[in-house]
Coordinates of C-alpha atoms (C1' of nucleotides) in Angstrom, one line a residue:
Chain X
X790 CA -3.4 10.1 -14.2
X791 CA -6.2 7.7 -14.8
X792 CA -9.3 9.1 -16.2
X793 CA -11.5 6.3 -15.1
X794 CA -13.1 6.9 -11.8
X795 CA -12.1 5.4 -8.5
X796 CA -14.5 2.8 -7.1
X797 CA -16.2 4.2 -4.0
X798 CA -15.2 3.1 -0.5
X799 CA -18.7 1.9 0.3
X800 CA -18.9 -0.2 -2.9
X801 CA -15.7 -2.1 -2.3
X802 CA -13.2 -0.7 0.2
X803 CA -10.6 -3.3 -0.6
X804 CA -10.7 -2.5 -4.3
X805 CA -10.8 1.2 -3.5
X806 CA -7.5 0.8 -1.7
X807 CA -5.8 -1.4 -4.2
X808 CA -6.6 0.8 -7.2
X809 CA -5.9 4.1 -5.3
X810 CA -2.4 3.0 -4.4
X811 CA -1.7 2.4 -8.1
X812 CA -3.6 5.4 -9.6
X813 CA -2.2 7.9 -7.1
X814 CA 1.3 6.8 -8.1
X815 CA 2.3 5.7 -4.7
X816 CA 3.5 2.2 -5.5
X817 CA 3.4 -0.6 -8.0
X818 CA 3.7 -4.4 -7.8
X819 CA 7.2 -5.9 -7.9
X820 CA 8.0 -8.9 -10.2
X821 CA 8.2 -11.4 -7.3
X822 CA 4.9 -12.3 -5.7
X823 CA 4.1 -10.1 -2.7
X824 CA 6.7 -7.5 -3.3
X825 CA 6.2 -3.8 -4.0
X826 CA 7.9 -1.0 -5.8
X827 CA 7.5 2.3 -4.0
X828 CA 7.3 5.1 -6.5
X829 CA 8.8 8.5 -5.9
X830 CA 5.5 10.0 -4.8
X831 CA 5.0 7.3 -2.2
X832 CA 8.6 7.3 -1.2
X833 CA 8.6 11.0 -0.6
X834 CA 5.7 10.5 1.8
X835 CA 7.8 7.7 3.5
X836 CA 10.8 10.0 3.7
X837 CA 8.7 12.6 5.5
X838 CA 7.5 9.8 7.9
X839 CA 11.2 8.9 8.4
X840 CA 12.2 12.4 9.1
X841 CA 9.5 12.9 11.7
X842 CA 10.4 9.7 13.5
X843 CA 14.1 10.0 13.1
X844 CA 14.3 13.4 14.7
X845 CA 12.2 12.2 17.6
X846 CA 14.4 9.1 18.1
X847 CA 17.5 11.3 18.1
X848 CA 16.0 13.6 20.6
X849 CA 15.9 10.7 23.0
X850 CA 19.5 9.8 22.5
X851 CA 19.2 7.1 19.8
X852 CA 21.8 6.8 17.1
X853 CA 21.4 5.1 13.7
X854 CA 23.5 2.2 12.5
X855 CA 23.6 -0.3 9.7
X856 CA 23.4 -4.1 10.2
X857 CA 23.6 -6.9 7.7
X858 CA 20.6 -8.4 6.0
X859 CA 22.0 -11.9 6.3
X860 CA 21.7 -13.9 9.5
X861 CA 23.2 -17.3 10.3
X862 CA 20.3 -19.8 10.6
X863 CA 21.7 -20.8 14.0
X864 CA 21.1 -17.4 15.4
X865 CA 17.4 -17.6 14.9
X866 CA 17.4 -20.9 16.8
X867 CA 18.9 -19.4 20.0
X868 CA 15.7 -18.0 21.3
X869 CA 13.0 -20.6 21.4
X870 CA 9.9 -18.5 21.0
X871 CA 11.5 -16.3 18.4
X872 CA 12.3 -19.2 16.1
X873 CA 8.9 -20.6 16.6
X874 CA 7.3 -17.3 15.7
X875 CA 9.4 -16.6 12.6
X876 CA 10.3 -20.1 11.2
X877 CA 7.3 -20.3 8.8
X878 CA 8.0 -17.0 7.2
X879 CA 11.7 -17.1 6.7
X880 CA 13.4 -16.6 3.3
X881 CA 16.5 -18.8 3.4
X882 CA 19.6 -18.5 1.2
X883 CA 21.1 -21.9 0.5
X884 CA 23.5 -21.1 -2.3
X885 CA 26.3 -18.5 -2.7
X886 CA 28.9 -18.1 -5.4
X887 CA 27.5 -21.1 -7.1
X888 CA 28.1 -23.4 -4.2
X889 CA 25.8 -24.8 -1.6
X890 CA 26.4 -23.2 1.7
X891 CA 27.5 -25.2 4.8
X892 CA 25.0 -23.3 6.9
X893 CA 21.9 -21.8 5.4
X894 CA 21.6 -18.0 5.7
X895 CA 18.4 -16.3 6.7
X896 CA 17.4 -13.0 5.1
X897 CA 16.5 -10.9 8.2
X898 CA 12.8 -10.9 9.2
X899 CA 13.9 -8.6 12.0
X900 CA 17.3 -8.1 13.6
X901 CA 17.0 -9.0 17.3
X902 CA 19.4 -11.9 16.9
X903 CA 22.0 -9.9 15.1
X904 CA 21.7 -7.2 17.6
X905 CA 22.0 -9.8 20.4
X906 CA 25.2 -11.1 18.9
X907 CA 26.7 -7.6 18.5
X908 CA 25.6 -6.3 21.9
X909 CA 27.2 -9.3 23.7
X910 CA 30.5 -8.1 22.3
X911 CA 29.9 -4.5 23.0
X912 CA 28.8 -4.7 26.6
X913 CA 31.3 -5.4 29.3
X914 CA 30.4 -3.0 32.1
X915 CA 27.4 -1.1 33.4
X916 CA 29.3 1.9 32.1
X917 CA 28.6 0.7 28.5
X918 CA 24.9 1.0 29.1
X919 CA 22.4 1.9 27.9
X920 CA 22.9 1.2 24.2
X921 CA 20.4 3.0 22.0
X922 CA 20.5 2.0 18.3
X923 CA 18.1 2.3 15.5
X924 CA 18.2 0.7 12.0
X925 CA 16.5 2.0 8.9
X926 CA 16.3 -1.0 6.6
X927 CA 14.0 -3.5 4.9
X928 CA 13.1 -6.9 6.2
X929 CA 11.7 -10.0 4.6
X930 CA 8.8 -12.2 5.8
X931 CA 7.4 -14.7 3.5
X932 CA 3.7 -13.8 3.8
X933 CA 0.9 -16.0 2.5
X934 CA -1.4 -13.1 1.6
X935 CA 0.0 -9.8 0.7
X936 CA -1.3 -6.2 0.1
X937 CA 0.8 -3.2 -0.9
X938 CA 2.1 -1.3 2.1
X939 CA 0.0 -3.3 4.6
X940 CA 1.7 -6.7 4.2
X941 CA 4.4 -7.4 1.7
X942 CA 7.1 -10.0 1.6
X943 CA 9.7 -7.3 1.9
X944 CA 8.9 -4.0 3.6
X945 CA 10.8 -0.9 4.8
X946 CA 10.8 0.1 8.4
X947 CA 12.9 1.2 11.3
X948 CA 13.8 -1.1 14.1
X949 CA 15.1 0.3 17.3
X950 CA 17.2 -1.8 19.7
X951 CA 18.2 -0.9 23.2
X952 CA 20.0 -2.6 26.0
X953 CA 19.7 -1.5 29.7
X954 CA 21.0 -2.4 33.1
X955 CA 17.7 -2.7 34.8
X956 CA 14.2 -4.0 34.1
X957 CA 12.7 -0.6 35.1
X958 CA 14.9 1.2 32.6
X959 CA 14.0 -1.2 29.8
X960 CA 10.3 -0.8 30.6
X961 CA 10.6 2.9 30.7
X962 CA 12.3 2.9 27.3
X963 CA 9.6 0.6 25.8
X964 CA 6.9 3.0 27.0
X965 CA 8.8 6.1 25.9
X966 CA 9.1 4.8 22.4
X967 CA 5.4 4.0 22.4
X968 CA 4.8 7.6 23.4
X969 CA 7.0 8.8 20.5
X970 CA 4.9 6.7 18.1
X971 CA 1.7 8.0 19.5
X972 CA 2.9 11.6 19.2
X973 CA 4.1 11.0 15.7
X974 CA 0.8 9.3 14.6
X975 CA -1.5 12.0 16.1
X976 CA 0.5 15.1 15.5
X977 CA 2.3 14.4 12.2
X978 CA -0.1 11.9 10.4
X979 CA -3.3 13.1 12.0
X980 CA -4.0 9.4 12.6
X981 CA -5.7 8.9 16.0
X982 CA -4.3 5.8 17.7
X983 CA -5.0 3.9 20.9
X984 CA -1.8 3.1 22.7
X985 CA -2.1 -0.1 24.7
X986 CA -0.6 -3.5 25.5
X987 CA -1.0 -6.6 23.5
X988 CA -2.5 -9.8 24.9
X989 CA -0.3 -12.8 25.5
X990 CA -1.5 -14.3 22.3
X991 CA -0.7 -11.3 20.2
X992 CA 2.7 -10.7 21.7
X993 CA 5.9 -10.5 19.7
X994 CA 7.8 -13.8 19.5
X995 CA 10.4 -13.4 22.2
X996 CA 9.0 -10.4 24.1
X997 CA 7.8 -10.2 27.7
X998 CA 5.5 -7.4 26.9
X999 CA 4.4 -5.9 23.6
X1000 CA 2.8 -2.4 23.3
X1001 CA 1.0 -1.2 20.2
X1002 CA -0.6 1.8 18.7
X1003 CA -3.9 0.7 17.1
X1004 CA -5.7 2.8 14.5
X1005 CA -9.2 2.3 12.9
X1006 CA -9.4 2.3 9.2
X1007 CA -12.5 3.6 7.4
X1008 CA -13.9 0.1 7.0
X1009 CA -13.9 -0.2 10.8
X1010 CA -10.9 -2.6 10.8
X1011 CA -8.0 -2.2 13.1
X1012 CA -4.4 -1.6 11.9
X1013 CA -1.5 -2.2 14.2
X1014 CA 0.5 0.9 13.2
X1015 CA 3.6 0.6 15.4
X1016 CA 4.9 -1.7 18.2
X1017 CA 7.3 -1.5 21.1
X1018 CA 8.5 -4.6 22.8
X1019 CA 10.0 -5.1 26.2
X1020 CA 12.2 -8.2 25.5
X1021 CA 13.1 -8.7 29.2
X1022 CA 16.2 -10.8 29.4
X1023 CA 15.1 -13.3 26.8
X1024 CA 17.6 -12.2 24.1
X1025 CA 20.2 -11.3 26.7
X1026 CA 20.2 -14.8 27.9
X1027 CA 20.1 -16.4 24.5
X1028 CA 23.1 -14.2 23.3
X1029 CA 24.9 -13.7 26.6
X1030 CA 24.6 -10.0 26.8
X1031 CA 26.1 -9.5 30.2
X1032 CA 27.6 -6.7 32.1
X1033 CA 29.5 -6.3 35.3
X1034 CA 27.5 -4.2 37.7
X1035 CA 29.0 -1.7 40.1
X1036 CA 28.9 -4.4 42.9
X1037 CA 31.2 -6.6 40.7
X1038 CA 28.5 -9.1 39.9
X1039 CA 27.7 -10.3 36.4
X1040 CA 24.2 -9.6 35.2
X1041 CA 22.1 -10.0 32.0
X1042 CA 21.0 -6.9 30.3
X1043 CA 17.3 -6.0 29.7
X1044 CA 16.6 -5.2 26.0
X1045 CA 13.8 -3.6 24.0
X1046 CA 12.9 -3.3 20.3
X1047 CA 10.4 -1.1 18.5
X1048 CA 9.3 -0.5 15.0
X1049 CA 7.2 1.4 12.5
X1050 CA 7.0 0.4 8.9
X1051 CA 5.8 1.4 5.5
X1052 CA 2.5 -0.1 6.7
X1053 CA 2.0 3.4 8.1
X1054 CA 1.6 4.7 4.6
X1055 CA -1.4 2.4 4.3
X1056 CA -2.7 3.7 7.6
X1057 CA -2.7 7.2 6.2
X1058 CA -4.4 6.2 3.0
X1059 CA -7.1 4.3 4.8
X1060 CA -7.6 6.8 7.5
X1061 CA -8.0 10.0 5.5
X1062 CA -8.7 9.0 1.8
X1063 CA -12.1 9.7 0.3
X1064 CA -14.0 8.7 -2.9
X1065 CA -11.9 11.1 -4.9
X1066 CA -8.6 9.7 -3.9
X1067 CA -5.9 10.3 -1.3
X1068 CA -6.2 13.0 1.4
X1069 CA -2.7 13.5 2.8
X1070 CA -2.0 15.2 6.1
X1071 CA -0.2 18.5 5.4
X1072 CA 2.7 17.9 7.7
X1073 CA 3.7 14.7 5.7
X1074 CA 2.4 15.4 2.2
X1075 CA 5.1 15.3 -0.5
X1076 CA 3.6 18.6 -1.8
X1077 CA 1.6 20.8 0.5
X1078 CA 0.3 22.9 -2.3
X1079 CA 0.1 22.6 -6.0
X1080 CA -0.2 25.7 -8.3
X1081 CA -2.3 25.2 -11.4
X1082 CA -1.8 28.0 -14.0
X1083 CA -4.8 28.9 -16.2
X1084 CA -4.5 30.7 -19.5
X1085 CA -5.7 30.7 -23.1
X1086 CA -3.5 32.9 -25.3
X1087 CA 0.2 33.0 -25.3
X1088 CA 0.0 36.5 -23.9
X1089 CA -2.0 35.3 -21.0
X1090 CA 0.3 32.4 -20.5
X1091 CA 3.3 34.7 -20.1
X1092 CA 1.6 36.9 -17.6
X1093 CA 0.2 34.0 -15.6
X1094 CA 3.5 32.1 -15.5
X1095 CA 5.3 35.1 -14.4
X1096 CA 2.9 35.5 -11.5
X1097 CA 3.2 31.8 -10.7
X1098 CA 6.9 32.0 -10.6
X1099 CA 6.8 34.8 -8.1
X1100 CA 4.2 33.0 -5.9
X1101 CA 6.3 29.8 -6.0
X1102 CA 9.3 31.7 -4.7
X1103 CA 7.3 33.4 -1.9
X1104 CA 5.7 30.1 -0.8
X1105 CA 9.0 28.2 -0.9
X1106 CA 10.7 30.9 1.1
X1107 CA 8.1 30.5 3.7
X1108 CA 8.9 26.8 4.0
X1109 CA 5.9 25.5 2.1
X1110 CA 6.5 22.5 -0.2
X1111 CA 5.2 23.8 -3.6
X1112 CA 4.7 22.1 -6.9
X1113 CA 3.9 23.9 -10.1
X1114 CA 1.9 21.9 -12.5
X1115 CA 3.2 23.3 -15.8
X1116 CA 2.1 20.4 -18.0
X1117 CA 1.0 22.2 -21.1
X1118 CA -1.1 19.6 -22.8
X1119 CA -3.6 19.1 -20.0
X1120 CA -6.6 21.3 -19.1
X1121 CA -6.9 22.8 -15.7
X1122 CA -10.0 20.8 -15.0
X1123 CA -8.1 17.6 -15.5
X1124 CA -5.3 18.8 -13.2
X1125 CA -7.8 19.6 -10.4
X1126 CA -9.0 16.1 -10.5
X1127 CA -5.6 14.7 -10.8
X1128 CA -4.2 16.5 -7.8
X1129 CA -7.3 15.6 -5.8
X1130 CA -6.6 12.0 -6.6
X1131 CA -3.1 12.4 -5.3
X1132 CA -4.3 14.0 -2.1
X1133 CA -2.4 17.3 -2.2
X1134 CA -3.7 19.3 0.8
X1135 CA -4.2 22.7 -0.9
X1136 CA -4.3 23.9 -4.5
X1137 CA -3.7 27.3 -5.9
X1138 CA -5.4 28.2 -9.2
X1139 CA -4.3 31.4 -10.9
X1140 CA -5.5 32.8 -14.2
X1141 CA -5.5 36.1 -16.0
X1142 CA -8.4 37.4 -13.9
X1143 CA -6.6 36.6 -10.7
X1144 CA -3.4 38.3 -11.9
X1145 CA -5.5 41.4 -12.6
X1146 CA -7.2 41.2 -9.2
X1147 CA -4.1 40.3 -7.3
X1148 CA -5.9 37.2 -6.1
X1149 CA -5.8 33.4 -6.5
X1150 CA -8.4 30.6 -6.0
X1151 CA -7.3 28.5 -3.0
X1152 CA -8.8 25.0 -2.7
X1153 CA -8.6 22.6 0.2
X1154 CA -8.5 18.9 -0.3
X1155 CA -10.4 18.0 2.9
X1156 CA -13.4 19.8 1.4
X1157 CA -13.3 18.6 -2.2
X1158 CA -14.8 20.3 -5.3
X1159 CA -16.0 23.9 -5.5
X1160 CA -17.2 24.1 -1.9
X1161 CA -13.6 24.1 -0.6
X1162 CA -12.5 26.8 -2.9
X1163 CA -12.2 30.5 -2.0
X1164 CA -10.6 33.5 -3.6
X1165 CA -7.9 35.1 -1.6
X1166 CA -5.4 37.9 -2.0
X1167 CA -1.9 37.3 -3.2
X1168 CA -0.8 39.6 -0.4
X1169 CA 0.2 37.4 2.5
X1170 CA -0.5 34.3 0.5
X1171 CA 2.2 32.2 2.3
X1172 CA 0.5 32.9 5.7
X1173 CA -2.9 32.2 4.3
X1174 CA -1.8 28.9 2.9
X1175 CA 0.1 28.0 6.1
X1176 CA -3.0 28.8 8.2
X1177 CA -5.1 26.6 5.9
X1178 CA -2.6 23.8 6.1
X1179 CA -2.8 23.9 9.9
X1180 CA -6.6 24.0 9.7
X1181 CA -6.6 21.0 7.4
X1182 CA -4.2 19.1 9.6
X1183 CA -6.5 19.7 12.6
X1184 CA -9.6 18.9 10.7
X1185 CA -8.3 15.6 9.5
X1186 CA -7.4 14.6 13.0
X1187 CA -10.8 15.7 14.4
X1188 CA -12.6 13.9 11.6
X1189 CA -10.7 10.7 12.0
X1190 CA -11.1 10.8 15.8
X1191 CA -14.8 11.3 15.5
X1192 CA -15.1 8.4 13.0
X1193 CA -13.1 6.2 15.4
X1194 CA -15.2 7.1 18.4
X1195 CA -18.5 6.9 16.5
X1196 CA -17.5 3.3 15.6
X1197 CA -16.3 2.2 19.0
X1198 CA -19.0 0.5 21.0
X1199 CA -18.9 -0.2 24.7
X1200 CA -20.8 -3.5 24.9
X1201 CA -21.7 -5.8 27.8
X1202 CA -22.8 -9.0 26.1
X1203 CA -21.8 -11.3 23.3
X1204 CA -24.7 -10.5 21.0
X1205 CA -23.8 -6.8 21.1
X1206 CA -20.2 -7.6 20.7
X1207 CA -20.7 -9.6 17.5
X1208 CA -22.6 -6.7 16.0
X1209 CA -20.1 -4.2 17.1
X1210 CA -17.0 -5.9 15.6
X1211 CA -18.8 -6.1 12.2
X1212 CA -18.4 -2.4 11.8
X1213 CA -15.9 -1.2 14.4
X1214 CA -14.3 -1.7 17.7
X1215 CA -15.8 -3.2 20.8
X1216 CA -14.6 -1.8 24.1
X1217 CA -15.3 -4.4 26.8
X1218 CA -14.4 -5.6 30.2
X1219 CA -12.3 -8.7 29.8
X1220 CA -11.3 -11.5 32.2
X1221 CA -11.0 -14.4 29.7
X1222 CA -8.2 -16.9 29.3
X1223 CA -6.1 -17.4 26.2
X1224 CA -8.5 -20.2 25.2
X1225 CA -11.5 -17.8 25.6
X1226 CA -9.7 -15.2 23.4
X1227 CA -8.9 -17.9 20.8
X1228 CA -12.6 -18.9 20.8
X1229 CA -13.8 -15.4 20.3
X1230 CA -11.4 -15.0 17.4
X1231 CA -12.7 -18.2 15.8
X1232 CA -16.3 -17.3 16.3
X1233 CA -16.1 -13.6 15.3
X1234 CA -12.8 -13.0 13.6
X1235 CA -12.2 -10.2 16.1
X1236 CA -9.1 -10.2 18.3
X1237 CA -7.9 -8.2 21.2
X1238 CA -6.2 -5.2 19.6
X1239 CA -4.9 -4.0 22.9
X1240 CA -5.6 -3.2 26.5
X1241 CA -5.5 0.6 26.3
X1242 CA -3.1 2.3 28.6
X1243 CA -5.9 4.7 29.4
X1244 CA -8.0 2.5 31.6
X1245 CA -11.3 3.5 33.3
X1246 CA -10.2 2.0 36.6
X1247 CA -12.3 0.0 39.0
X1248 CA -13.8 -3.3 37.8
X1249 CA -16.6 -4.6 35.6
X1250 CA -18.1 -7.8 34.3
X1251 CA -16.4 -9.6 31.5
X1252 CA -18.8 -9.7 28.5
X1253 CA -17.7 -13.2 27.6
X1254 CA -17.1 -15.1 30.8
X1255 CA -19.2 -13.1 33.2
X1256 CA -16.3 -13.0 35.6
X1257 CA -15.2 -9.9 37.4
X1258 CA -12.7 -8.1 35.2
X1259 CA -10.2 -5.4 36.2
X1260 CA -9.4 -4.0 32.8
X1261 CA -11.0 -3.2 29.5
X1262 CA -9.9 -4.4 26.1
X1263 CA -10.4 -3.2 22.6
X1264 CA -11.5 -5.9 20.2
X1265 CA -11.7 -5.6 16.4
X1266 CA -11.2 -7.3 13.2
X1267 CA -7.8 -6.4 11.9
X1268 CA -5.5 -6.2 8.9
Chain Z
rC959 C1' -2.1 -25.2 1.1
rG960 C1' -8.0 -25.5 0.3
rG961 C1' -12.2 -22.7 -2.4
rG962 C1' -13.5 -19.2 -6.5
rG963 C1' -12.0 -16.0 -10.7
rC964 C1' -8.6 -14.7 -14.5
rG965 C1' -4.2 -14.4 -18.1
rU966 C1' -5.4 -10.9 -25.6
rA967 C1' -1.7 -3.4 -26.9
rG968 C1' 0.9 0.5 -21.2
rC969 C1' -4.5 0.1 -18.8
rU970 C1' -9.8 -1.8 -18.9
rC971 C1' -11.7 -5.3 -21.9
rA972 C1' -14.3 -7.6 -26.6
rG973 C1' -13.3 -11.7 -29.9
rC974 C1' -13.4 -18.0 -28.0
rU975 C1' -19.8 -21.0 -27.9
rU976 C1' -19.9 -22.1 -34.1
rG977 C1' -11.1 -22.7 -35.6
rG978 C1' -9.4 -19.2 -41.3
rU979 C1' -3.8 -15.8 -38.3
rA980 C1' -6.5 -9.7 -33.8
rG981 C1' -10.2 -5.3 -32.4
rA982 C1' -12.5 -1.1 -29.2
rG983 C1' -12.1 2.6 -25.4
rC984 C1' -8.5 5.0 -22.5
rG985 C1' -3.4 6.2 -22.4
rC986 C1' 1.1 7.3 -25.7
rU987 C1' 3.6 10.1 -30.3
rC988 C1' 2.8 14.2 -34.1
rG989 C1' -0.2 18.4 -36.0
rG990 C1' -4.1 21.6 -35.1
rU991 C1' -7.9 23.2 -31.6
rU992 C1' -9.0 24.1 -26.6
rU993 C1' -7.7 25.7 -21.4
rG994 C1' -11.7 29.0 -14.5
rG995 C1' -13.8 21.2 -12.8
rG996 C1' -11.7 15.1 -16.4
rU997 C1' -11.4 19.7 -24.6
rC998 C1' -12.3 18.3 -29.6
rC999 C1' -10.6 16.7 -34.6
rG1000 C1' -7.1 14.3 -37.7
rA1001 C1' -2.8 11.2 -38.5
rG1002 C1' 0.4 7.5 -36.2
rA1003 C1' 3.2 3.9 -33.0
rG1004 C1' 2.2 -0.3 -30.2
rG1005 C1' 0.3 -7.3 -29.4
rU1006 C1' 5.2 -14.3 -31.2
rC1007 C1' -3.1 -13.6 -27.7
rG1008 C1' 1.0 -16.3 -20.1
rU1009 C1' 3.8 -20.8 -21.4
rC1010 C1' 4.8 -25.8 -23.3
rG1011 C1' 2.7 -29.7 -25.9
rG1012 C1' -1.6 -32.2 -28.5
rU1013 C1' -5.7 -32.3 -32.3
rU1014 C1' -6.1 -29.9 -37.3
rC1015 C1' -4.5 -28.2 -44.0
rG1016 C1' -5.0 -24.1 -40.4
rA1017 C1' -5.5 -22.6 -33.1
rA1018 C1' -6.4 -16.4 -29.3
rU1019 C1' -10.5 -19.9 -30.2
rC1020 C1' -10.8 -27.1 -29.1
rC1021 C1' -7.9 -30.7 -25.5
rG1022 C1' -3.9 -31.5 -21.7
rG1023 C1' 0.3 -30.1 -18.6
rC1024 C1' 2.9 -26.1 -16.4
rC1025 C1' 3.6 -21.0 -14.7
rG1026 C1' 1.7 -16.5 -12.9
rC1027 C1' -1.9 -13.0 -10.9
rC1028 C1' -6.4 -11.4 -8.1
rC1029 C1' -10.3 -12.5 -4.5
rC1030 C1' -12.0 -15.6 -0.1
rG1031 C1' -10.1 -18.8 4.3
rA1032 C1' -5.6 -20.7 7.8
rC1033 C1' -0.1 -16.9 9.4
rC1034 C1' 1.6 -11.7 10.3
rA1035 C1' 4.3 -5.1 11.1

RNA sequence: CGGGGCGUAGCUCAGCUUGGUAGAGCGCUCGGUUUGGGUCCGAGAGGUCGUCGGUUCGAAUCCGGCCGCCCCGACCA
């Protein structure tokens, strides 16, 4: 509800994001450094993300469960790479009930170790497999530099954990969940993503293979928007998750884990937002349409509000999420700007003239201002709005995809590469070592975002080492 | 943890140089006016000036310690 204007994206993208999150009522800062308060408007968006993911998980046989937020310190230490990866960012509880604890307790940074502990008890036989569990919770990682939704000390997410009898099955599940994430991102959030595999350097601590969906924000930087890990037998060995196979031999399980977090809210903001504020994808938006009544006299007010009430019922019955802005002390003009700031996909304006004409003014957020406004009949309004919502959803995806593609450069030498990663992604043949990758990172701040699953095939010349390469990588600066 | 900036009303900030006990705009409350792209007028409420100490007759203002926040770098979904 701020009257002062939002800074433009081109002027200061970072500031644009920070102030938009606050002004649009998505979230606020928490009292402890690096924490966030997610406000109802932001949380509703998150709930819609949750619903879209949760139904997809369940369709693949996954069930939800609840696990503790406290982990014995010793658990973390059982998997060497896992500790190494997480040790610097752990929040540790040393006191409880006024007494110093014998063993410090860690606040979960992720639950692989707890899951490992539980699964080792749950699994006896191949008949107990697979185990397909998902947790909706929050986790804590003591981050040095934080930013609301993108990187906070505590964040909300889902973490899926599965255990399988064979390596092939675990790999298939890892890839299946990556597909679920891709489908969700593209079809629900209208966020185009590149599914791919992480390099060894960027891999999750304790995983054999890490897959990711990478999105490009409007400043050209990459945002890792979801990950799926094939944990191999690393955690199964560390936690003795063993099963008796049908040939009566004892074997270690193969496990996976996969997650999408509230960071995705940030992805939506930075993918679709414009200089007027948020632009929310219709399928996830808290409100899909907002009705702004317009009137002068009390007589008009009564007539208009009666019509509004009827329209609301009609739209709601058609399954459209409607909000009526009945704030009496604000002018319509103010409300137009306010709802544009908050990114509501469509807006219905109705005044005495419309009531008389059996019409409404229908505005679309992806084309802001008067240009996106049309007068339509009240007859069949639900279908009209639904069609417009579908059109906006498709337009947002097309627009974001074009932006991503326009800012992705296929380059063949280091000079071009350095220019490319200033403003977007570099798509390159890569045959470098870990050391080469590290050096590129130090020299350009760009990292391998992923090796896309969709590879051109054949071979090419590595832009950095000049060696023959058999796969392409996407490089970019990242959040 | 290194570099830079900053803490004064809910928000954005002025006042500090040259000490005399706090202001503006926005927001909020009430009344009226207005309402098809951020109405206008009037009356109000609201601040131990981040914190602790020092100098002084007197500190938002000068000096020192501490705490916190933001931005930039090293870690990460």
